[in-house]
Coordinates of C-alpha atoms and ligand atoms in Angstrom, one line a residue:
M1 CA 32.9 33.6 4.4
S2 CA 32.1 32.9 0.8
A3 CA 30.3 29.6 0.4
Q4 CA 32.3 27.0 -1.4
P5 CA 30.7 24.4 -3.6
I6 CA 30.1 21.1 -1.9
A7 CA 30.5 17.7 -3.5
A8 CA 29.4 14.6 -1.6
V9 CA 31.1 11.2 -1.7
I10 CA 28.6 8.5 -0.6
L11 CA 30.3 5.3 0.5
A12 CA 28.2 2.2 -0.5
A13 CA 30.7 -0.4 -1.6
G14 CA 30.3 -2.6 1.5
Q15 CA 28.7 -6.0 1.2
G16 CA 25.7 -5.3 3.5
T17 CA 26.0 -9.0 4.6
R18 CA 23.7 -8.6 7.5
M19 CA 20.7 -7.6 5.4
K20 CA 20.8 -11.2 3.9
S21 CA 19.5 -9.8 0.6
T22 CA 20.3 -10.0 -3.1
K23 CA 19.2 -6.3 -3.2
H24 CA 21.9 -3.8 -2.5
K25 CA 21.5 -2.5 1.0
V26 CA 21.1 1.2 0.0
L27 CA 18.2 0.3 -2.3
H28 CA 16.1 -1.1 0.5
P29 CA 13.1 1.2 0.8
L30 CA 12.5 3.6 3.6
A31 CA 9.2 5.5 3.6
G32 CA 8.6 4.2 0.1
Q33 CA 11.9 5.1 -1.6
P34 CA 15.4 3.6 -1.5
M35 CA 17.2 4.7 1.6
L36 CA 19.9 6.1 -0.6
F37 CA 17.4 8.6 -2.1
H38 CA 16.7 10.1 1.3
L39 CA 20.3 11.0 1.6
L40 CA 20.5 12.3 -2.0
D41 CA 17.4 14.5 -1.3
S42 CA 19.0 15.9 1.9
L43 CA 22.2 16.6 0.0
S44 CA 20.3 18.4 -2.7
A45 CA 18.5 20.5 -0.1
A46 CA 21.9 21.4 1.3
N47 CA 23.0 22.7 -2.1
V48 CA 25.5 19.9 -2.7
T49 CA 26.4 20.3 -6.3
R50 CA 27.8 16.8 -7.1
R51 CA 27.1 13.4 -5.7
V52 CA 29.4 10.5 -6.2
V53 CA 28.3 7.1 -5.0
I54 CA 31.1 4.6 -4.4
V55 CA 29.9 1.1 -5.2
G56 CA 31.4 -2.4 -5.1
A57 CA 29.4 -5.6 -4.7
V58 CA 26.2 -5.5 -6.8
G59 CA 27.0 -1.9 -7.7
E60 CA 25.3 -2.2 -11.1
Q61 CA 22.0 -2.3 -9.1
V62 CA 22.8 1.2 -7.7
E63 CA 23.9 2.4 -11.1
A64 CA 20.6 1.4 -12.6
A65 CA 18.6 2.8 -9.7
V66 CA 20.1 6.3 -9.9
A67 CA 19.8 6.6 -13.7
G68 CA 18.0 9.8 -14.4
R69 CA 19.2 11.4 -11.2
E70 CA 22.3 13.7 -11.1
V71 CA 24.5 11.1 -9.5
E72 CA 28.0 9.9 -10.5
I73 CA 29.2 6.4 -9.8
A74 CA 32.8 5.3 -8.9
W75 CA 33.8 1.7 -8.3
Q76 CA 35.8 0.3 -5.4
R77 CA 36.6 -3.2 -6.7
E78 CA 38.0 -4.4 -3.4
Q79 CA 36.7 -3.2 -0.1
L80 CA 39.9 -2.1 1.6
G81 CA 38.3 0.3 4.1
T82 CA 36.5 3.7 4.2
A83 CA 39.6 5.8 3.4
H84 CA 40.3 3.7 0.3
A85 CA 36.6 3.9 -0.7
A86 CA 36.5 7.7 -0.5
L87 CA 39.7 7.9 -2.5
Q88 CA 38.0 6.2 -5.4
A89 CA 36.1 9.5 -6.1
K90 CA 39.3 11.4 -6.7
D91 CA 39.3 11.1 -10.5
T92 CA 35.6 11.8 -10.8
L93 CA 36.0 14.9 -8.7
A94 CA 39.3 16.0 -10.2
D95 CA 37.8 19.3 -11.3
H96 CA 35.9 20.0 -8.1
D97 CA 37.5 22.8 -6.1
G98 CA 35.6 23.2 -2.8
I99 CA 34.4 21.1 0.1
V100 CA 34.1 17.3 -0.1
L101 CA 31.6 15.7 2.3
V102 CA 32.1 12.0 2.8
C103 CA 29.0 10.2 4.1
F104 CA 27.6 6.6 4.2
G105 CA 24.8 5.3 2.0
D106 CA 23.3 3.4 4.8
T107 CA 22.8 6.5 7.1
P108 CA 19.8 7.9 5.3
L109 CA 18.4 10.4 7.9
L110 CA 21.2 12.9 7.7
S111 CA 19.6 16.3 7.4
A112 CA 20.4 19.1 5.1
D113 CA 20.9 21.5 8.0
T114 CA 23.5 19.2 9.5
V115 CA 25.3 18.9 6.2
A116 CA 25.3 22.7 5.9
R117 CA 26.5 23.1 9.5
L118 CA 29.4 20.7 9.0
A119 CA 30.5 22.2 5.7
A120 CA 30.3 25.7 7.2
R121 CA 32.5 24.7 10.2
L122 CA 35.5 24.4 7.8
G123 CA 35.2 28.2 7.1
D124 CA 35.2 29.2 10.8
A125 CA 38.0 31.5 12.1
D126 CA 40.1 28.6 13.4
Q127 CA 40.2 27.1 9.9
P128 CA 40.2 23.4 10.8
M129 CA 41.4 21.0 8.1
V130 CA 38.8 18.3 8.9
A131 CA 35.3 18.5 10.4
V132 CA 33.7 15.3 11.7
L133 CA 30.1 14.8 12.7
G134 CA 29.9 13.1 16.1
F135 CA 27.0 11.8 18.2
R136 CA 26.4 10.3 21.6
P137 CA 24.3 7.1 21.2
P138 CA 22.6 5.5 24.2
Q139 CA 24.9 2.6 23.7
A140 CA 28.3 3.5 22.1
A141 CA 28.9 -0.2 21.3
A142 CA 31.3 -0.8 18.4
Y143 CA 31.4 2.8 17.0
G144 CA 34.6 4.5 16.4
R145 CA 35.4 7.0 19.3
I146 CA 36.3 10.6 19.1
I147 CA 38.7 12.0 21.8
A148 CA 38.1 15.7 21.9
D149 CA 38.2 18.7 24.3
D150 CA 35.0 20.6 25.3
A151 CA 35.4 23.0 22.4
G152 CA 35.3 20.1 19.9
N153 CA 39.0 20.1 19.0
I154 CA 39.9 16.5 18.3
A155 CA 43.0 14.9 19.8
K156 CA 42.4 11.4 18.4
M157 CA 40.0 9.2 16.6
V158 CA 40.1 5.5 17.2
E159 CA 38.2 2.5 16.0
F160 CA 36.6 0.3 18.7
E161 CA 38.8 -2.6 17.9
D162 CA 41.9 -0.6 18.3
A163 CA 40.7 1.4 21.4
T164 CA 42.0 1.1 24.9
A165 CA 39.5 0.6 27.8
D166 CA 39.7 4.4 28.6
E167 CA 39.0 5.3 25.0
R168 CA 36.1 2.8 24.8
A169 CA 34.6 4.6 27.9
V170 CA 34.3 7.8 25.8
N171 CA 30.7 8.1 24.5
L172 CA 31.4 10.6 21.7
C173 CA 31.2 8.5 18.6
N174 CA 32.0 9.0 14.9
S175 CA 29.1 9.0 12.6
G176 CA 31.4 8.7 9.6
V177 CA 30.2 12.0 8.1
T178 CA 33.3 14.0 7.4
A179 CA 34.0 17.4 5.6
V180 CA 37.4 18.3 4.2
R181 CA 38.4 20.8 1.4
S182 CA 39.2 18.9 -1.8
A183 CA 42.7 20.3 -1.9
D184 CA 43.4 18.7 1.5
L185 CA 41.3 15.5 1.2
W186 CA 43.0 13.6 -1.6
P187 CA 46.6 14.0 -0.3
L188 CA 45.4 13.1 3.2
L189 CA 43.6 9.9 1.9
E190 CA 46.7 8.9 -0.1
R191 CA 48.8 9.0 3.1
V192 CA 46.4 6.7 5.2
G193 CA 48.0 3.3 6.0
N194 CA 46.4 0.1 7.1
A195 CA 48.4 -0.9 10.2
N196 CA 45.5 -1.5 12.5
A197 CA 43.4 -4.3 14.0
A198 CA 41.3 -4.7 10.8
G199 CA 44.1 -4.2 8.3
E200 CA 41.8 -1.6 6.6
Y201 CA 42.4 2.0 5.4
Y202 CA 40.4 4.0 8.0
L203 CA 38.9 7.3 6.9
P204 CA 39.1 8.7 10.5
D205 CA 43.0 8.4 10.2
I206 CA 43.0 11.6 8.2
V207 CA 42.3 13.4 11.4
M208 CA 45.5 12.2 13.0
L209 CA 47.4 13.2 9.8
A210 CA 45.8 16.7 9.9
I211 CA 46.9 17.1 13.5
A212 CA 50.4 15.9 12.7
D213 CA 50.5 18.6 10.0
G214 CA 49.8 21.1 12.7
R215 CA 46.3 21.8 11.3
G216 CA 43.3 21.1 13.4
A217 CA 40.4 18.7 13.2
V218 CA 37.1 19.4 14.9
V219 CA 33.9 17.6 15.8
I220 CA 30.4 19.0 15.8
E221 CA 27.6 17.0 17.3
T222 CA 24.2 15.9 16.2
G223 CA 21.4 13.6 17.6
A224 CA 21.9 9.9 17.5
D225 CA 18.6 9.4 15.6
E226 CA 19.9 11.3 12.7
V227 CA 23.0 9.2 12.1
A228 CA 21.5 5.8 12.8
G229 CA 23.1 3.4 10.4
I230 CA 21.2 0.5 8.8
N231 CA 22.9 -2.8 8.8
S232 CA 20.1 -5.3 9.3
R233 CA 16.4 -5.7 8.6
A234 CA 15.7 -4.9 12.3
E235 CA 17.6 -1.7 12.1
L236 CA 15.8 -0.8 8.8
A237 CA 12.5 -1.3 10.7
A238 CA 13.7 0.8 13.6
V239 CA 14.7 3.7 11.3
E240 CA 11.4 3.4 9.4
A241 CA 9.6 3.6 12.7
A242 CA 11.6 6.7 13.8
W243 CA 11.0 8.3 10.4
Q244 CA 7.2 7.6 10.6
D245 CA 7.0 9.1 14.1
K246 CA 8.6 12.3 13.0
R247 CA 6.4 12.5 9.9
R248 CA 3.3 12.0 12.0
A249 CA 4.3 14.7 14.4
R250 CA 4.9 17.0 11.4
A251 CA 1.5 16.2 10.0
M252 CA -0.2 17.1 13.2
A253 CA 1.8 20.2 13.7
D254 CA 0.7 21.2 10.2
G255 CA -3.0 20.9 11.0
V256 CA -3.8 17.3 10.2
T257 CA -5.9 15.2 12.6
L258 CA -4.6 11.7 13.1
V259 CA -7.0 9.7 15.2
A260 CA -4.5 7.0 16.0
P261 CA -1.1 8.3 14.8
D262 CA 0.8 5.1 15.3
T263 CA -1.3 3.3 12.8
V264 CA -0.9 5.7 9.9
F265 CA 2.0 5.3 7.5
F266 CA 3.3 8.0 5.2
A267 CA 5.6 7.9 2.2
H268 CA 8.6 10.2 1.7
D269 CA 6.6 12.6 -0.5
T270 CA 3.1 12.5 1.0
Q271 CA 1.5 16.0 0.8
L272 CA -1.3 16.9 3.1
G273 CA -3.5 20.0 3.3
R274 CA -5.0 21.5 6.4
D275 CA -7.9 20.1 8.3
V276 CA -7.4 16.7 6.7
T277 CA -8.6 13.9 9.0
I278 CA -7.0 10.5 8.8
E279 CA -8.7 7.7 10.6
P280 CA -6.8 4.6 11.9
N281 CA -4.9 2.2 9.8
V282 CA -4.3 4.2 6.6
V283 CA -1.3 3.6 4.4
F284 CA 0.2 6.1 2.0
G285 CA 2.4 4.8 -0.8
P286 CA 4.5 7.2 -2.8
G287 CA 3.0 10.1 -4.8
V288 CA -0.1 11.1 -2.9
T289 CA -1.4 14.6 -2.6
V290 CA -4.3 15.3 -0.3
A291 CA -6.0 18.8 -0.3
D292 CA -7.7 20.6 2.5
D293 CA -10.7 19.3 4.4
V294 CA -10.5 15.8 3.1
V295 CA -11.5 12.8 5.3
I296 CA -9.7 9.5 4.8
H297 CA -11.6 6.8 6.7
A298 CA -10.0 3.8 8.3
F299 CA -8.2 1.0 6.5
S300 CA -7.6 2.9 3.2
H301 CA -4.6 2.5 1.0
L302 CA -3.5 5.3 -1.3
E303 CA -0.7 5.4 -3.8
G304 CA 0.0 7.9 -6.7
A305 CA -3.3 9.6 -6.1
A306 CA -4.5 13.2 -5.9
V307 CA -7.4 13.9 -3.7
A308 CA -9.1 17.3 -4.0
T309 CA -10.7 19.4 -1.2
K310 CA -13.7 18.1 0.7
A311 CA -13.4 14.6 -0.8
D312 CA -14.3 11.6 1.3
V313 CA -12.3 8.4 1.0
G314 CA -13.0 5.0 2.5
P315 CA -13.3 3.2 4.8
Y316 CA -11.5 0.3 3.0
A317 CA -10.8 2.3 -0.2
R318 CA -7.9 1.6 -2.5
L319 CA -6.6 4.5 -4.6
R320 CA -4.0 3.4 -7.1
P321 CA -1.7 5.4 -9.3
G322 CA -3.5 7.9 -11.5
A323 CA -6.6 8.2 -9.2
M324 CA -7.6 11.8 -9.3
L325 CA -10.6 12.6 -7.0
G326 CA -12.4 15.8 -7.7
E327 CA -13.7 18.3 -5.1
G328 CA -16.3 16.8 -2.8
S329 CA -16.2 13.4 -4.5
R330 CA -16.7 10.3 -2.6
V331 CA -15.0 6.9 -2.8
G332 CA -16.5 4.4 -0.4
N333 CA -15.8 1.0 1.0
F334 CA -14.2 -1.7 -1.1
V335 CA -13.8 0.6 -4.1
E336 CA -10.6 0.5 -6.1
V337 CA -9.7 3.4 -8.4
K338 CA -6.8 3.3 -10.9
N339 CA -5.9 5.8 -13.6
T340 CA -9.3 7.4 -13.2
T341 CA -10.5 10.9 -12.8
L342 CA -13.6 11.5 -10.7
G343 CA -15.3 14.8 -11.3
K344 CA -16.6 17.2 -8.7
G345 CA -19.2 15.6 -6.5
A346 CA -19.0 12.2 -8.2
K347 CA -19.7 9.2 -6.0
A348 CA -18.6 5.6 -6.1
N349 CA -19.7 4.5 -2.7
H350 CA -19.6 0.7 -2.6
L351 CA -17.8 -2.3 -4.0
T352 CA -16.6 -1.0 -7.3
Y353 CA -13.6 -1.1 -9.7
L354 CA -12.9 2.0 -11.7
G355 CA -9.9 1.7 -14.0
D356 CA -8.8 3.8 -17.0
A357 CA -11.9 5.9 -16.7
S358 CA -13.1 9.5 -16.6
V359 CA -16.1 10.0 -14.5
G360 CA -17.9 13.4 -14.9
A361 CA -19.2 15.7 -12.2
D362 CA -22.0 14.5 -10.0
V363 CA -22.1 11.0 -11.5
N364 CA -23.4 8.3 -9.3
I365 CA -21.7 4.9 -9.7
G366 CA -23.9 2.2 -8.2
A367 CA -22.7 -0.6 -5.9
G368 CA -20.8 -3.3 -7.7
T369 CA -20.0 -1.4 -10.9
I370 CA -17.0 -2.7 -12.8
T371 CA -15.2 -1.0 -15.6
C372 CA -13.9 -4.0 -17.7
N373 CA -10.8 -2.2 -18.9
Y374 CA -8.6 -5.2 -19.9
D375 CA -8.9 -7.9 -22.5
G376 CA -5.8 -9.8 -21.4
F377 CA -3.7 -7.8 -23.9
F378 CA -4.6 -4.2 -23.9
K379 CA -6.3 -1.6 -21.7
Y380 CA -9.3 0.5 -22.8
R381 CA -10.9 3.6 -21.5
T382 CA -14.4 4.2 -20.1
E383 CA -15.8 7.7 -20.3
I384 CA -18.8 8.6 -18.2
G385 CA -20.4 12.0 -18.8
A386 CA -21.5 14.5 -16.1
G387 CA -24.6 13.7 -14.2
A388 CA -24.9 10.1 -15.5
F389 CA -26.3 7.4 -13.2
I390 CA -24.8 3.9 -13.4
G391 CA -27.1 1.3 -11.8
S392 CA -25.8 -1.3 -9.4
N393 CA -23.9 -4.4 -10.6
S394 CA -23.2 -3.0 -14.1
A395 CA -20.3 -4.0 -16.2
L396 CA -19.0 -1.3 -18.5
V397 CA -17.0 -3.0 -21.2
A398 CA -14.4 -0.6 -22.4
P399 CA -13.8 1.1 -24.7
V400 CA -17.2 2.6 -24.0
K401 CA -18.8 6.1 -23.5
I402 CA -21.8 6.9 -21.4
G403 CA -23.2 10.3 -22.3
D404 CA -24.0 13.1 -20.0
G405 CA -27.1 12.5 -17.9
A406 CA -27.5 8.9 -19.2
L407 CA -28.9 6.2 -17.1
V408 CA -27.6 2.7 -17.1
A409 CA -30.0 0.2 -15.6
A410 CA -28.9 -2.0 -12.8
G411 CA -27.3 -5.3 -13.8
S412 CA -26.4 -4.1 -17.4
V413 CA -23.5 -5.3 -19.4
V414 CA -22.8 -2.2 -21.5
T415 CA -20.7 -2.9 -24.6
R416 CA -21.8 0.0 -26.8
D417 CA -21.9 3.7 -26.2
V418 CA -24.9 5.2 -24.5
A419 CA -26.3 8.6 -25.8
A420 CA -26.7 11.5 -23.5
D421 CA -29.8 11.4 -21.4
A422 CA -30.7 7.9 -22.7
L423 CA -31.6 4.8 -20.7
A424 CA -29.6 1.7 -21.4
L425 CA -31.3 -1.3 -20.2
V426 CA -29.4 -4.5 -20.9
R427 CA -31.3 -7.4 -19.3
A428 CA -32.9 -10.7 -20.5
E429 CA -36.7 -10.5 -20.8
R430 CA -38.4 -11.7 -17.6
A431 CA -40.6 -14.7 -17.6
D432 CA -43.1 -15.3 -14.8
H433 CA -44.6 -18.8 -14.2
P434 CA -47.3 -18.6 -11.5
G435 CA -47.2 -21.5 -9.1
W436 CA -44.2 -23.1 -10.7
A437 CA -42.0 -23.0 -7.6
M438 CA -44.6 -24.7 -5.4
R439 CA -45.2 -27.5 -8.0
F440 CA -41.5 -28.1 -8.3
R441 CA -41.1 -28.2 -4.5
N442 CA -43.9 -30.7 -4.1
K443 CA -42.5 -32.9 -6.8
Q444 CA -39.0 -33.0 -5.4
K445 CA -40.3 -33.6 -1.8
A446 CA -42.3 -36.6 -3.0
A447 CA -39.3 -38.0 -5.0
K448 CA -37.1 -37.7 -1.9
A449 CA -39.7 -39.4 0.4
A450 CA -39.9 -42.4 -2.1
K451 CA -36.2 -43.0 -1.8
K452 CA -36.2 -43.5 1.9
Ligands
LIG501 C1 32.6 3.3 10.4 C2 33.7 4.1 11.0 C3 33.4 4.3 12.5 C4 32.1 4.9 12.7 C5 31.0 4.0 12.0 C6 29.7 4.8 12.0 C7 35.7 3.7 9.8 C8 37.0 3.0 9.7 N1 35.0 3.5 10.8 O1 32.7 2.0 11.0 O2 34.4 5.1 13.1 O3 31.8 5.0 14.1 O4 31.3 3.8 10.6 O5 28.7 3.9 11.5 O6 35.5 4.5 8.9 N2 32.5 1.1 2.8 C9 33.0 1.1 1.5 N3 34.1 0.4 1.2 C10 34.9 -0.2 2.2 C11 34.4 -0.2 3.5 C12 33.2 0.5 3.8 O7 32.3 1.6 0.6 O8 36.0 -0.7 1.8 C13 31.3 1.7 3.1 C14 30.2 0.8 3.6 O9 29.4 0.3 2.6 C15 29.4 1.6 4.6 C16 30.4 2.6 5.1 O10 31.5 2.6 4.2 O11 28.4 2.4 3.9 C17 30.9 2.3 6.5 O12 31.5 1.1 6.5 P1 31.3 0.1 7.7 O13 32.1 -1.2 7.4 O14 29.9 -0.1 8.1 O15 32.1 0.8 8.8 P2 32.0 0.6 10.4 O16 32.8 -0.5 10.8 O17 30.6 0.7 10.8
LIG502 MG1 28.7 0.4 9.8

């Protein structure tokens, strides 16, 4: 069988009313990226060559979100049903000769393997006209039912509202994901009517039309988790939880120690090396790469950060976008790092803000050091040379450079560059007044006693 090109039509014109949101349903994030992007990523992994998203209400939000991705948009101005929605891709895909896969934007966990399996089913010896992805949920509820024999040949598909009691008792349900060759799909969709309980043009009706034409329709099955649809915030949370569970299992299978797996949250693109240890209550935002042998202590939050091998992070560390931690470096408790490179073996162990800075190898940043990188209008850089020592409670007022091996005395406010190997001591002169405190105390005590 020669592989035919696959185009995907992603239905997302529904109102998503149950989300109670001004944000389009498919743009709600799952594992740190819009749920739609999970589906787009799976489709790409399955070598789907074109992706058309059908939008309606607040469709311009989707249009803006997918800008820069290879995604085409088609509008369904009135939501007349899933068959009508799919048909809106006809003009956009006029020059596509191959398989068309129809799927739903709110079903984000569909895997690349399943997409490939469903598309390949059309090429099997029995040459079915339509291949539908079915599943058996624990509660079949209001899903459309698939009446099929044991070999997966479909006799009928029926929406819950239109189904008889016997049909409702069938637990094989329609996920909505459907594969049809382009030459077959458009004529089939144009023949679908809306004489049913909802008065809608149902996509599953193309199955009955295919059967009436003497060409078969088949179902292949997948797990219920993979085709869980998201219609409410509660379902979004449930799908997020399922996604996280799977990701945690994968991390551990890949050689990562999770002390309390249920308390660690990953993003869609988190990359972890081997022998990484992650303590409880760690959250990964998007864009984090962690190399081998790193320890991330409890209650740390990482986003857009790259952590090199043997680095040690937290507890209570915050790595923000552009944090690049060198080999064996150390970022300790209540330290925030943003757009900053930490050299090999550099340390910022306590209570520090490093923003828009480069910190050389083996630098020691004392407790309470702050890079003052912002004047309310612009951001400025701080450069700290290799081997420098920044004393505790120093403010480095950017733009400023601290030379290699320089020493900044504790409590300094550094506004000018410090030469390599120099000491910068920025403190008011100390004045000692022997006995002054005792005299003051005695005077005040007497004054207070006189008032009683
Ligand atoms: C649909 C299926 C049902 C299946 C279920 C799986 C039909 C008629 N029914 O039912 O068999 O078990 O999904 O979740 O296909 N959409 C549009 N335009 C429209 C209508 C819908 O773009 O005019 C989009 C929605 O945004 C959504 C998807 O199509 O992404 C499915 O629509 P929905 O209304 O949720 O269909 P269900 O009633 O759940
Ligand atoms: Mg639905």
